[in-house]
PDB file of C-alpha atoms in Angstrom:
ATOM      1  CA  MET A 197     214.481  29.261  88.911  1.00 27.00           C
ATOM      2  CA  GLU A 198     214.828  26.389  86.460  1.00 30.00           C
ATOM      3  CA  ARG A 199     213.315  28.325  83.587  1.00 33.00           C
ATOM      4  CA  HIS A 200     215.857  31.131  83.981  1.00 35.00           C
ATOM      5  CA  GLU A 201     218.746  28.693  83.839  1.00 35.00           C
ATOM      6  CA  GLN A 202     217.707  27.734  80.317  1.00 37.00           C
ATOM      7  CA  GLU A 203     218.498  31.176  78.946  1.00 39.00           C
ATOM      8  CA  GLU A 204     222.122  32.242  79.405  1.00 39.00           C
ATOM      9  CA  HIS A 205     223.031  34.421  76.440  1.00 37.00           C
ATOM     10  CA  VAL A 206     220.617  37.364  76.651  1.00 39.00           C
ATOM     11  CA  PRO A 207     221.001  39.752  79.624  1.00 41.00           C
ATOM     12  CA  LEU A 208     217.757  41.035  81.054  1.00 41.00           C
ATOM     13  CA  PRO A 209     216.917  44.573  79.938  1.00 42.00           C
ATOM     14  CA  LEU A 210     215.655  47.521  81.913  1.00 47.00           C
ATOM     15  CA  LEU A 211     212.655  46.393  83.912  1.00 43.00           C
ATOM     16  CA  THR A 212     209.916  48.657  85.257  1.00 41.00           C
ATOM     17  CA  PRO A 213     207.355  46.336  86.827  1.00 40.00           C
ATOM     18  CA  TYR A 214     203.837  47.628  86.522  1.00 35.00           C
ATOM     19  CA  LYS A 215     202.801  47.062  90.113  1.00 36.00           C
ATOM     20  CA  MET A 216     205.962  47.272  92.151  1.00 34.00           C
ATOM     21  CA  GLY A 217     205.739  50.448  94.168  1.00 36.00           C
ATOM     22  CA  ASN A 218     202.724  51.043  96.373  1.00 37.00           C
ATOM     23  CA  PHE A 219     201.863  53.012  99.465  1.00 37.00           C
ATOM     24  CA  GLN A 220     199.690  52.280 102.478  1.00 41.00           C
ATOM     25  CA  LEU A 221     196.947  54.609 101.264  1.00 35.00           C
ATOM     26  CA  SER A 222     196.919  53.497  97.660  1.00 41.00           C
ATOM     27  CA  HIS A 223     195.737  49.906  97.524  1.00 47.00           C
ATOM     28  CA  ARG A 224     193.530  48.888  94.667  1.00 53.00           C
ATOM     29  CA  TYR A 225     194.563  45.357  93.746  1.00 59.00           C
ATOM     30  CA  THR A 226     194.934  42.231  95.810  1.00 66.00           C
ATOM     31  CA  ASP A 227     198.436  40.725  96.019  1.00 70.00           C
ATOM     32  CA  THR A 228     200.064  44.041  95.111  1.00 77.00           C
ATOM     33  CA  PRO A 229     203.637  44.197  96.421  1.00 84.00           C
ATOM     34  CA  GLY A 230     204.731  47.226  98.359  1.00 89.00           C
ATOM     35  CA  ILE A 231     207.954  48.902  99.330  1.00 93.00           C
ATOM     36  CA  TRP A 232     207.050  51.011 102.348  1.00 89.00           C
ATOM     37  CA  THR A 233     208.045  48.665 105.208  1.00 92.00           C
ATOM     38  CA  LYS A 234     211.393  47.256 106.286  1.00 94.00           C
ATOM     39  CA  GLU A 235     210.060  43.730 105.744  1.00 96.00           C
ATOM     40  CA  GLN A 236     209.141  44.540 102.157  1.00 95.00           C
ATOM     41  CA  VAL A 237     212.559  46.049 101.501  1.00 97.00           C
ATOM     42  CA  GLU A 238     214.244  42.902 102.772  1.00 97.00           C
ATOM     43  CA  ALA A 239     211.930  40.709 100.706  1.00 96.00           C
ATOM     44  CA  TRP A 240     212.895  42.549  97.522  1.00 97.00           C
ATOM     45  CA  LYS A 241     216.639  42.087  98.007  1.00 98.00           C
ATOM     46  CA  PRO A 242     216.960  38.477  96.762  1.00 98.00           C
ATOM     47  CA  ILE A 243     214.734  39.294  93.788  1.00 96.00           C
ATOM     48  CA  VAL A 244     216.849  42.292  92.840  1.00 97.00           C
ATOM     49  CA  ASP A 245     220.030  40.276  93.367  1.00 98.00           C
ATOM     50  CA  ALA A 246     218.728  37.571  91.017  1.00 96.00           C
ATOM     51  CA  VAL A 247     218.079  40.130  88.267  1.00 95.00           C
ATOM     52  CA  HIS A 248     221.523  41.665  88.730  1.00 97.00           C
ATOM     53  CA  ALA A 249     223.110  38.218  88.620  1.00 97.00           C
ATOM     54  CA  ARG A 250     221.584  37.843  85.159  1.00 91.00           C
ATOM     55  CA  GLY A 251     223.122  41.123  83.985  1.00 93.00           C
ATOM     56  CA  GLY A 252     219.885  43.080  84.241  1.00 93.00           C
ATOM     57  CA  THR A 253     219.109  46.661  85.168  1.00 95.00           C
ATOM     58  CA  PHE A 254     216.185  46.851  87.566  1.00 96.00           C
ATOM     59  CA  PHE A 255     214.017  49.920  88.180  1.00 97.00           C
ATOM     60  CA  CYS A 256     211.157  49.905  90.678  1.00 97.00           C
ATOM     61  CA  GLN A 257     207.986  51.593  89.460  1.00 96.00           C
ATOM     62  CA  LEU A 258     206.373  53.679  92.197  1.00 96.00           C
ATOM     63  CA  TRP A 259     202.687  54.441  92.048  1.00 93.00           C
ATOM     64  CA  HIS A 260     199.756  55.713  94.044  1.00 93.00           C
ATOM     65  CA  VAL A 261     196.383  54.800  92.584  1.00 92.00           C
ATOM     66  CA  GLY A 262     194.409  57.592  94.256  1.00 94.00           C
ATOM     67  CA  ARG A 263     190.693  57.303  93.445  1.00 94.00           C
ATOM     68  CA  VAL A 264     191.216  54.122  91.383  1.00 91.00           C
ATOM     69  CA  SER A 265     190.445  52.140  94.493  1.00 88.00           C
ATOM     70  CA  ASN A 266     187.771  50.850  96.810  1.00 86.00           C
ATOM     71  CA  GLN A 267     187.309  51.360 100.526  1.00 85.00           C
ATOM     72  CA  ASP A 268     187.711  47.613 101.063  1.00 84.00           C
ATOM     73  CA  PHE A 269     191.401  48.026 100.209  1.00 82.00           C
ATOM     74  CA  GLN A 270     191.851  51.024 102.497  1.00 82.00           C
ATOM     75  CA  PRO A 271     192.838  51.085 106.179  1.00 82.00           C
ATOM     76  CA  ASN A 272     189.705  51.243 108.342  1.00 87.00           C
ATOM     77  CA  HIS A 273     187.600  51.228 105.139  1.00 87.00           C
ATOM     78  CA  GLN A 274     188.230  54.928 104.624  1.00 91.00           C
ATOM     79  CA  ALA A 275     187.655  56.634 101.303  1.00 92.00           C
ATOM     80  CA  PRO A 276     190.564  56.618  98.823  1.00 93.00           C
ATOM     81  CA  ILE A 277     192.284  59.946  98.312  1.00 95.00           C
ATOM     82  CA  SER A 278     192.491  62.021  95.134  1.00 97.00           C
ATOM     83  CA  SER A 279     192.780  65.517  93.720  1.00 98.00           C
ATOM     84  CA  THR A 280     188.985  65.538  93.575  1.00 98.00           C
ATOM     85  CA  ASP A 281     185.904  64.058  95.179  1.00 97.00           C
ATOM     86  CA  LYS A 282     184.505  62.948  91.800  1.00 95.00           C
ATOM     87  CA  SER A 283     183.974  59.206  91.455  1.00 93.00           C
ATOM     88  CA  ILE A 284     184.895  56.835  88.654  1.00 91.00           C
ATOM     89  CA  THR A 285     182.042  54.901  87.076  1.00 87.00           C
ATOM     90  CA  PRO A 286     182.261  51.089  87.401  1.00 80.00           C
ATOM     91  CA  GLN A 287     184.789  49.615  84.968  1.00 73.00           C
ATOM     92  CA  LEU A 288     184.784  46.313  83.096  1.00 64.00           C
ATOM     93  CA  GLN A 289     187.938  44.408  83.977  1.00 60.00           C
ATOM     94  CA  SER A 290     190.453  43.181  81.420  1.00 54.00           C
ATOM     95  CA  LYS A 291     188.967  39.693  81.463  1.00 50.00           C
ATOM     96  CA  GLY A 292     185.747  41.106  80.077  1.00 49.00           C
ATOM     97  CA  TYR A 293     183.331  39.928  82.732  1.00 45.00           C
ATOM     98  CA  ASP A 294     184.394  41.257  86.147  1.00 57.00           C
ATOM     99  CA  VAL A 295     183.293  44.775  87.057  1.00 58.00           C
ATOM    100  CA  ALA A 296     185.378  46.974  89.337  1.00 74.00           C
ATOM    101  CA  TYR A 297     183.567  49.394  91.616  1.00 80.00           C
ATOM    102  CA  PHE A 298     185.258  52.486  92.980  1.00 87.00           C
ATOM    103  CA  THR A 299     184.458  54.197  96.247  1.00 89.00           C
ATOM    104  CA  PRO A 300     183.892  57.969  96.004  1.00 92.00           C
ATOM    105  CA  PRO A 301     187.262  59.540  96.841  1.00 95.00           C
ATOM    106  CA  ARG A 302     188.152  62.132  99.435  1.00 96.00           C
ATOM    107  CA  ARG A 303     189.722  65.306  98.085  1.00 97.00           C
ATOM    108  CA  LEU A 304     193.162  65.798  99.628  1.00 97.00           C
ATOM    109  CA  ARG A 305     193.511  68.939 101.685  1.00 97.00           C
ATOM    110  CA  THR A 306     196.293  71.244 100.564  1.00 98.00           C
ATOM    111  CA  ASP A 307     198.209  70.659 103.794  1.00 97.00           C
ATOM    112  CA  GLU A 308     198.095  66.865 103.264  1.00 97.00           C
ATOM    113  CA  ILE A 309     199.817  66.896  99.874  1.00 97.00           C
ATOM    114  CA  PRO A 310     203.397  67.262 101.205  1.00 97.00           C
ATOM    115  CA  GLN A 311     202.929  63.991 103.103  1.00 96.00           C
ATOM    116  CA  ILE A 312     202.049  62.156  99.888  1.00 96.00           C
ATOM    117  CA  VAL A 313     205.084  63.694  98.198  1.00 97.00           C
ATOM    118  CA  ASN A 314     207.165  62.437 101.092  1.00 97.00           C
ATOM    119  CA  ASP A 315     205.676  58.947 100.672  1.00 95.00           C
ATOM    120  CA  PHE A 316     207.146  58.835  97.161  1.00 97.00           C
ATOM    121  CA  ARG A 317     210.504  60.008  98.501  1.00 97.00           C
ATOM    122  CA  LEU A 318     210.544  57.302 101.168  1.00 96.00           C
ATOM    123  CA  ALA A 319     209.528  54.651  98.643  1.00 96.00           C
ATOM    124  CA  ALA A 320     212.407  55.720  96.380  1.00 98.00           C
ATOM    125  CA  LYS A 321     214.813  55.587  99.304  1.00 97.00           C
ATOM    126  CA  ASN A 322     213.576  52.095 100.170  1.00 97.00           C
ATOM    127  CA  ALA A 323     213.949  50.960  96.563  1.00 98.00           C
ATOM    128  CA  ILE A 324     217.602  51.952  96.525  1.00 98.00           C
ATOM    129  CA  GLU A 325     218.125  50.261  99.874  1.00 98.00           C
ATOM    130  CA  ALA A 326     216.606  47.098  98.385  1.00 98.00           C
ATOM    131  CA  GLY A 327     219.200  47.280  95.610  1.00 98.00           C
ATOM    132  CA  PHE A 328     217.155  48.604  92.704  1.00 98.00           C
ATOM    133  CA  ASP A 329     219.124  50.633  90.164  1.00 98.00           C
ATOM    134  CA  GLY A 330     216.521  53.386  90.197  1.00 98.00           C
ATOM    135  CA  VAL A 331     212.820  54.164  90.239  1.00 98.00           C
ATOM    136  CA  GLU A 332     210.159  55.070  87.720  1.00 98.00           C
ATOM    137  CA  ILE A 333     207.501  57.472  88.995  1.00 98.00           C
ATOM    138  CA  HIS A 334     204.142  56.358  87.604  1.00 97.00           C
ATOM    139  CA  GLY A 335     202.439  59.546  86.448  1.00 98.00           C
ATOM    140  CA  ALA A 336     200.141  57.876  83.918  1.00 97.00           C
ATOM    141  CA  HIS A 337     197.061  55.671  83.447  1.00 94.00           C
ATOM    142  CA  GLY A 338     194.608  57.691  85.507  1.00 95.00           C
ATOM    143  CA  TYR A 339     196.326  57.115  88.844  1.00 96.00           C
ATOM    144  CA  LEU A 340     196.908  59.759  91.519  1.00 97.00           C
ATOM    145  CA  ILE A 341     199.553  61.874  89.806  1.00 98.00           C
ATOM    146  CA  GLU A 342     197.512  62.000  86.619  1.00 98.00           C
ATOM    147  CA  GLN A 343     194.423  62.858  88.652  1.00 98.00           C
ATOM    148  CA  PHE A 344     196.250  66.095  89.424  1.00 98.00           C
ATOM    149  CA  LEU A 345     197.654  66.571  85.910  1.00 98.00           C
ATOM    150  CA  LYS A 346     194.440  66.225  83.903  1.00 98.00           C
ATOM    151  CA  ASP A 347     191.852  69.029  83.814  1.00 98.00           C
ATOM    152  CA  GLN A 348     188.944  66.616  83.301  1.00 97.00           C
ATOM    153  CA  VAL A 349     189.637  65.247  86.787  1.00 98.00           C
ATOM    154  CA  ASN A 350     191.354  68.019  88.711  1.00 98.00           C
ATOM    155  CA  ASP A 351     188.731  70.528  89.836  1.00 98.00           C
ATOM    156  CA  ARG A 352     190.751  72.132  92.613  1.00 98.00           C
ATOM    157  CA  ASN A 353     190.926  75.861  93.232  1.00 97.00           C
ATOM    158  CA  ASP A 354     194.145  75.936  95.265  1.00 98.00           C
ATOM    159  CA  GLN A 355     197.776  75.994  94.071  1.00 98.00           C
ATOM    160  CA  TYR A 356     197.386  72.409  92.807  1.00 98.00           C
ATOM    161  CA  GLY A 357     194.484  73.102  90.460  1.00 98.00           C
ATOM    162  CA  GLY A 358     193.290  75.342  87.681  1.00 98.00           C
ATOM    163  CA  SER A 359     196.216  76.435  85.519  1.00 98.00           C
ATOM    164  CA  LEU A 360     198.535  74.025  83.745  1.00 98.00           C
ATOM    165  CA  GLU A 361     201.358  75.084  86.028  1.00 98.00           C
ATOM    166  CA  ASN A 362     199.286  74.394  89.126  1.00 98.00           C
ATOM    167  CA  ARG A 363     198.043  71.006  87.913  1.00 98.00           C
ATOM    168  CA  CYS A 364     201.618  69.888  87.225  1.00 98.00           C
ATOM    169  CA  ARG A 365     202.900  71.119  90.581  1.00 98.00           C
ATOM    170  CA  PHE A 366     202.197  67.871  92.469  1.00 98.00           C
ATOM    171  CA  ALA A 367     203.997  65.708  89.919  1.00 98.00           C
ATOM    172  CA  LEU A 368     207.014  68.003  89.817  1.00 98.00           C
ATOM    173  CA  GLU A 369     207.220  68.194  93.607  1.00 98.00           C
ATOM    174  CA  ILE A 370     207.409  64.398  93.652  1.00 98.00           C
ATOM    175  CA  VAL A 371     210.123  64.420  90.988  1.00 98.00           C
ATOM    176  CA  GLU A 372     212.099  66.993  92.972  1.00 98.00           C
ATOM    177  CA  ALA A 373     211.772  65.075  96.230  1.00 98.00           C
ATOM    178  CA  VAL A 374     212.780  61.775  94.653  1.00 98.00           C
ATOM    179  CA  THR A 375     215.732  63.196  92.728  1.00 98.00           C
ATOM    180  CA  ASN A 376     216.979  64.989  95.836  1.00 98.00           C
ATOM    181  CA  GLU A 377     216.788  61.695  97.710  1.00 98.00           C
ATOM    182  CA  ILE A 378     218.400  59.239  95.286  1.00 98.00           C
ATOM    183  CA  GLY A 379     219.880  61.326  92.439  1.00 98.00           C
ATOM    184  CA  ALA A 380     218.450  62.340  89.080  1.00 98.00           C
ATOM    185  CA  ASP A 381     220.451  59.635  87.282  1.00 98.00           C
ATOM    186  CA  LYS A 382     218.314  57.025  89.033  1.00 98.00           C
ATOM    187  CA  VAL A 383     214.908  58.522  88.216  1.00 98.00           C
ATOM    188  CA  GLY A 384     212.477  58.058  85.355  1.00 98.00           C
ATOM    189  CA  ILE A 385     208.821  58.994  84.955  1.00 98.00           C
ATOM    190  CA  ARG A 386     205.909  57.502  83.030  1.00 98.00           C
ATOM    191  CA  LEU A 387     203.340  59.811  81.437  1.00 98.00           C
ATOM    192  CA  SER A 388     200.218  59.333  79.300  1.00 97.00           C
ATOM    193  CA  PRO A 389     198.985  62.837  78.401  1.00 98.00           C
ATOM    194  CA  PHE A 390     196.829  61.626  75.488  1.00 97.00           C
ATOM    195  CA  ALA A 391     195.183  58.719  77.288  1.00 95.00           C
ATOM    196  CA  HIS A 392     191.738  58.533  78.853  1.00 94.00           C
ATOM    197  CA  PHE A 393     192.411  55.671  81.243  1.00 91.00           C
ATOM    198  CA  MET A 394     190.125  55.622  84.278  1.00 92.00           C
ATOM    199  CA  GLU A 395     188.227  58.678  83.026  1.00 94.00           C
ATOM    200  CA  ALA A 396     191.342  60.841  83.246  1.00 96.00           C
ATOM    201  CA  GLY A 397     191.427  62.913  80.076  1.00 96.00           C
ATOM    202  CA  ASP A 398     192.722  66.388  79.345  1.00 97.00           C
ATOM    203  CA  SER A 399     191.399  69.130  77.078  1.00 97.00           C
ATOM    204  CA  ASN A 400     194.878  69.926  75.688  1.00 98.00           C
ATOM    205  CA  PRO A 401     197.172  66.898  75.994  1.00 98.00           C
ATOM    206  CA  ASN A 402     199.769  68.377  73.623  1.00 98.00           C
ATOM    207  CA  ALA A 403     200.258  71.367  75.915  1.00 98.00           C
ATOM    208  CA  LEU A 404     200.273  69.151  78.998  1.00 98.00           C
ATOM    209  CA  GLY A 405     202.897  66.776  77.621  1.00 98.00           C
ATOM    210  CA  LEU A 406     205.138  69.552  76.364  1.00 98.00           C
ATOM    211  CA  TYR A 407     204.924  71.510  79.622  1.00 98.00           C
ATOM    212  CA  MET A 408     205.826  68.434  81.641  1.00 98.00           C
ATOM    213  CA  VAL A 409     208.924  67.443  79.678  1.00 98.00           C
ATOM    214  CA  GLU A 410     210.206  71.015  79.580  1.00 98.00           C
ATOM    215  CA  ALA A 411     209.721  71.242  83.346  1.00 98.00           C
ATOM    216  CA  LEU A 412     211.377  67.860  83.860  1.00 98.00           C
ATOM    217  CA  ASN A 413     214.526  69.122  82.139  1.00 98.00           C
ATOM    218  CA  LYS A 414     215.176  71.268  85.201  1.00 98.00           C
ATOM    219  CA  TYR A 415     215.721  68.144  87.280  1.00 98.00           C
ATOM    220  CA  GLY A 416     217.875  66.267  84.764  1.00 98.00           C
ATOM    221  CA  ILE A 417     216.142  62.936  85.284  1.00 98.00           C
ATOM    222  CA  LEU A 418     217.371  59.876  83.429  1.00 98.00           C
ATOM    223  CA  TYR A 419     214.381  59.154  81.215  1.00 98.00           C
ATOM    224  CA  CYS A 420     210.785  59.939  80.315  1.00 98.00           C
ATOM    225  CA  HIS A 421     208.523  56.990  79.432  1.00 98.00           C
ATOM    226  CA  VAL A 422     205.448  58.082  77.453  1.00 98.00           C
ATOM    227  CA  VAL A 423     202.370  56.238  76.200  1.00 97.00           C
ATOM    228  CA  GLU A 424     201.770  56.874  72.501  1.00 96.00           C
ATOM    229  CA  PRO A 425     198.718  58.986  71.529  1.00 92.00           C
ATOM    230  CA  ARG A 426     197.315  56.047  69.571  1.00 87.00           C
ATOM    231  CA  MET A 427     196.473  54.246  72.830  1.00 74.00           C
ATOM    232  CA  LYS A 428     193.842  56.487  74.361  1.00 67.00           C
ATOM    233  CA  ILE A 429     191.952  53.533  75.836  1.00 69.00           C
ATOM    234  CA  LEU A 430     193.859  50.727  77.526  1.00 66.00           C
ATOM    235  CA  GLY A 431     194.573  47.932  75.063  1.00 65.00           C
ATOM    236  CA  GLU A 432     193.007  49.681  72.063  1.00 69.00           C
ATOM    237  CA  ILE A 433     195.054  51.133  69.183  1.00 74.00           C
ATOM    238  CA  THR A 434     193.343  53.974  67.319  1.00 76.00           C
ATOM    239  CA  GLU A 435     194.273  56.258  64.445  1.00 77.00           C
ATOM    240  CA  THR A 436     195.362  59.749  65.483  1.00 82.00           C
ATOM    241  CA  GLN A 437     197.125  62.814  64.110  1.00 90.00           C
ATOM    242  CA  ASP A 438     198.769  63.513  67.456  1.00 90.00           C
ATOM    243  CA  SER A 439     202.452  62.798  67.900  1.00 95.00           C
ATOM    244  CA  LEU A 440     205.004  62.578  70.691  1.00 97.00           C
ATOM    245  CA  MET A 441     207.661  64.286  68.556  1.00 98.00           C
ATOM    246  CA  PRO A 442     207.274  67.708  70.237  1.00 98.00           C
ATOM    247  CA  MET A 443     207.867  66.033  73.601  1.00 98.00           C
ATOM    248  CA  ARG A 444     210.702  63.983  72.161  1.00 98.00           C
ATOM    249  CA  LYS A 445     212.465  67.063  70.828  1.00 98.00           C
ATOM    250  CA  ALA A 446     211.955  69.073  73.998  1.00 98.00           C
ATOM    251  CA  PHE A 447     213.131  66.464  76.501  1.00 98.00           C
ATOM    252  CA  ASN A 448     216.862  66.412  77.245  1.00 98.00           C
ATOM    253  CA  GLY A 449     217.096  62.881  78.619  1.00 97.00           C
ATOM    254  CA  THR A 450     216.398  59.419  77.267  1.00 98.00           C
ATOM    255  CA  PHE A 451     212.954  59.198  75.675  1.00 98.00           C
ATOM    256  CA  MET A 452     211.075  55.896  75.891  1.00 98.00           C
ATOM    257  CA  VAL A 453     207.767  55.120  74.192  1.00 98.00           C
ATOM    258  CA  ALA A 454     205.125  52.440  74.721  1.00 95.00           C
ATOM    259  CA  ALA A 455     201.765  51.353  73.288  1.00 91.00           C
ATOM    260  CA  GLY A 456     201.427  48.010  71.584  1.00 88.00           C
ATOM    261  CA  PHE A 457     204.640  48.039  69.535  1.00 94.00           C
ATOM    262  CA  ASN A 458     205.721  44.946  67.658  1.00 95.00           C
ATOM    263  CA  ARG A 459     209.293  44.222  66.560  1.00 97.00           C
ATOM    264  CA  GLU A 460     209.097  46.088  63.261  1.00 97.00           C
ATOM    265  CA  GLU A 461     207.341  49.127  64.723  1.00 96.00           C
ATOM    266  CA  GLY A 462     209.845  49.324  67.560  1.00 97.00           C
ATOM    267  CA  ASN A 463     212.827  49.181  65.220  1.00 97.00           C
ATOM    268  CA  LYS A 464     211.233  51.840  63.029  1.00 97.00           C
ATOM    269  CA  ALA A 465     210.572  54.149  65.973  1.00 97.00           C
ATOM    270  CA  VAL A 466     214.224  54.059  67.003  1.00 97.00           C
ATOM    271  CA  ALA A 467     215.582  54.228  63.453  1.00 98.00           C
ATOM    272  CA  GLN A 468     213.503  57.325  62.707  1.00 97.00           C
ATOM    273  CA  ASN A 469     214.591  58.971  65.970  1.00 97.00           C
ATOM    274  CA  HIS A 470     211.073  58.900  67.333  1.00 97.00           C
ATOM    275  CA  ALA A 471     212.463  57.418  70.543  1.00 98.00           C
ATOM    276  CA  ASP A 472     215.634  56.152  72.181  1.00 98.00           C
ATOM    277  CA  LEU A 473     213.950  53.092  73.639  1.00 97.00           C
ATOM    278  CA  VAL A 474     210.722  51.156  73.119  1.00 97.00           C
ATOM    279  CA  ALA A 475     208.982  49.466  76.043  1.00 96.00           C
ATOM    280  CA  TYR A 476     207.317  46.071  75.701  1.00 95.00           C
ATOM    281  CA  GLY A 477     204.936  44.698  78.306  1.00 92.00           C
ATOM    282  CA  ARG A 478     202.534  42.031  77.085  1.00 92.00           C
ATOM    283  CA  TRP A 479     205.032  40.563  74.623  1.00 95.00           C
ATOM    284  CA  PHE A 480     207.717  40.414  77.298  1.00 93.00           C
ATOM    285  CA  LEU A 481     205.362  38.714  79.716  1.00 93.00           C
ATOM    286  CA  ALA A 482     204.637  35.987  77.162  1.00 95.00           C
ATOM    287  CA  ASN A 483     208.216  35.759  75.886  1.00 96.00           C
ATOM    288  CA  PRO A 484     210.843  35.596  78.649  1.00 92.00           C
ATOM    289  CA  ASP A 485     213.559  35.587  75.977  1.00 95.00           C
ATOM    290  CA  LEU A 486     212.054  38.440  73.952  1.00 96.00           C
ATOM    291  CA  PRO A 487     215.415  40.154  73.176  1.00 94.00           C
ATOM    292  CA  ARG A 488     216.729  36.930  71.683  1.00 94.00           C
ATOM    293  CA  ARG A 489     213.540  36.349  69.680  1.00 97.00           C
ATOM    294  CA  PHE A 490     213.691  39.903  68.331  1.00 96.00           C
ATOM    295  CA  GLU A 491     217.370  39.479  67.503  1.00 96.00           C
ATOM    296  CA  ILE A 492     216.783  36.433  65.308  1.00 96.00           C
ATOM    297  CA  ASN A 493     213.196  37.368  64.337  1.00 96.00           C
ATOM    298  CA  ALA A 494     211.808  34.190  65.890  1.00 96.00           C
ATOM    299  CA  PRO A 495     208.075  33.528  66.327  1.00 96.00           C
ATOM    300  CA  LEU A 496     206.532  34.849  69.524  1.00 97.00           C
ATOM    301  CA  ASN A 497     204.436  33.100  72.136  1.00 96.00           C
ATOM    302  CA  LYS A 498     200.929  34.533  72.150  1.00 95.00           C
ATOM    303  CA  TYR A 499     199.859  36.118  75.424  1.00 93.00           C
ATOM    304  CA  ASN A 500     196.650  35.183  77.183  1.00 92.00           C
ATOM    305  CA  ARG A 501     194.810  38.212  78.595  1.00 87.00           C
ATOM    306  CA  GLU A 502     192.613  36.025  80.779  1.00 85.00           C
ATOM    307  CA  THR A 503     195.625  35.268  82.985  1.00 87.00           C
ATOM    308  CA  PHE A 504     196.665  38.913  83.436  1.00 84.00           C
ATOM    309  CA  TYR A 505     196.514  40.274  86.994  1.00 77.00           C
ATOM    310  CA  THR A 506     195.635  36.989  88.634  1.00 78.00           C
ATOM    311  CA  SER A 507     196.850  35.689  91.983  1.00 80.00           C
ATOM    312  CA  ASP A 508     198.367  32.544  90.509  1.00 84.00           C
ATOM    313  CA  PRO A 509     202.169  33.039  90.520  1.00 82.00           C
ATOM    314  CA  VAL A 510     202.698  30.561  87.688  1.00 87.00           C
ATOM    315  CA  ILE A 511     199.826  30.478  85.213  1.00 90.00           C
ATOM    316  CA  GLY A 512     200.294  33.329  82.778  1.00 90.00           C
ATOM    317  CA  TYR A 513     203.479  34.587  84.425  1.00 87.00           C
ATOM    318  CA  THR A 514     206.196  31.941  84.573  1.00 90.00           C
ATOM    319  CA  ASP A 515     204.859  29.195  82.334  1.00 94.00           C
ATOM    320  CA  TYR A 516     205.572  30.681  78.889  1.00 95.00           C
ATOM    321  CA  PRO A 517     208.314  28.632  77.176  1.00 95.00           C
ATOM    322  CA  PHE A 518     211.774  29.691  76.045  1.00 94.00           C
ATOM    323  CA  LEU A 519     212.849  28.984  72.477  1.00 92.00           C
ATOM    324  CA  GLU A 520     215.055  26.111  73.674  1.00 81.00           C
ATOM    325  CA  THR A 521     212.079  24.514  75.371  1.00 67.00           C
ATOM    326  CA  ILE A 522     210.049  24.748  72.171  1.00 62.00           C
ATOM    327  CA  ASP A 523     212.905  23.275  70.144  1.00 54.00           C
TER     328      ASP A 523
END
């Protein structure tokens, strides 16, 4: 707590932690916090209270990794669930030397899908009970929701597969269940229609993105958080002619963008009405006073990728200095 006491003048912004929400059937990572038990809800309360005491707005990101998992993380070593039974090829981890192996998934039966939708609803309910200001439904990055959305993964022939409408049905049922539970003004969603994370690509991402935001308007959710087309592969920026502007124009709520923005690019995106908000992840991790640094255009701490997603609660997470410490 000492490091937070050093910074008094910049309220914390909206926070959507990358690995906050999780469900009993969705484990992939070790040390991933959950929000499906009473004990977990109680454990979150002092954390949420601390953020609120600093003037922050705190959203809990809910996710289900689906086939991006391994049976060693599953109850009774069962196969992870997905929209498909197609496996993911082994992936090189962010550190560049560890390889992740994924167990072949089990295709969800049609009659099982409502239970997964209900899991999201219960997680949202728990998040509000824990004191969070809202939730962000993680429908991006190749995880379960996107495994239904993308036609290069979803090979179903029931009402959750085939047509664009059918492939989006699962995501929209989750949105409806969550908004009915906690209110649309407390709900956001993250999408990455142009990305190919975890072998989850789509043959027509422009149509997918546009269909989703137009459908989301029905529910009146607070915001839509979208990964820019230039980041098709995690951590890699590429040139592209694709744009989020059709989605931006079609969506009625707050539109947030992400994908390796720096200060100048973020300011430009908002100034040119490309987005209402710009999300920062890696730079915020390395700079706990990022709003202040952006405000005065101060130098930034460089982040160290080798410490990302490690079990150490300090190294790479709470040891980056504030400006006052540097001074």
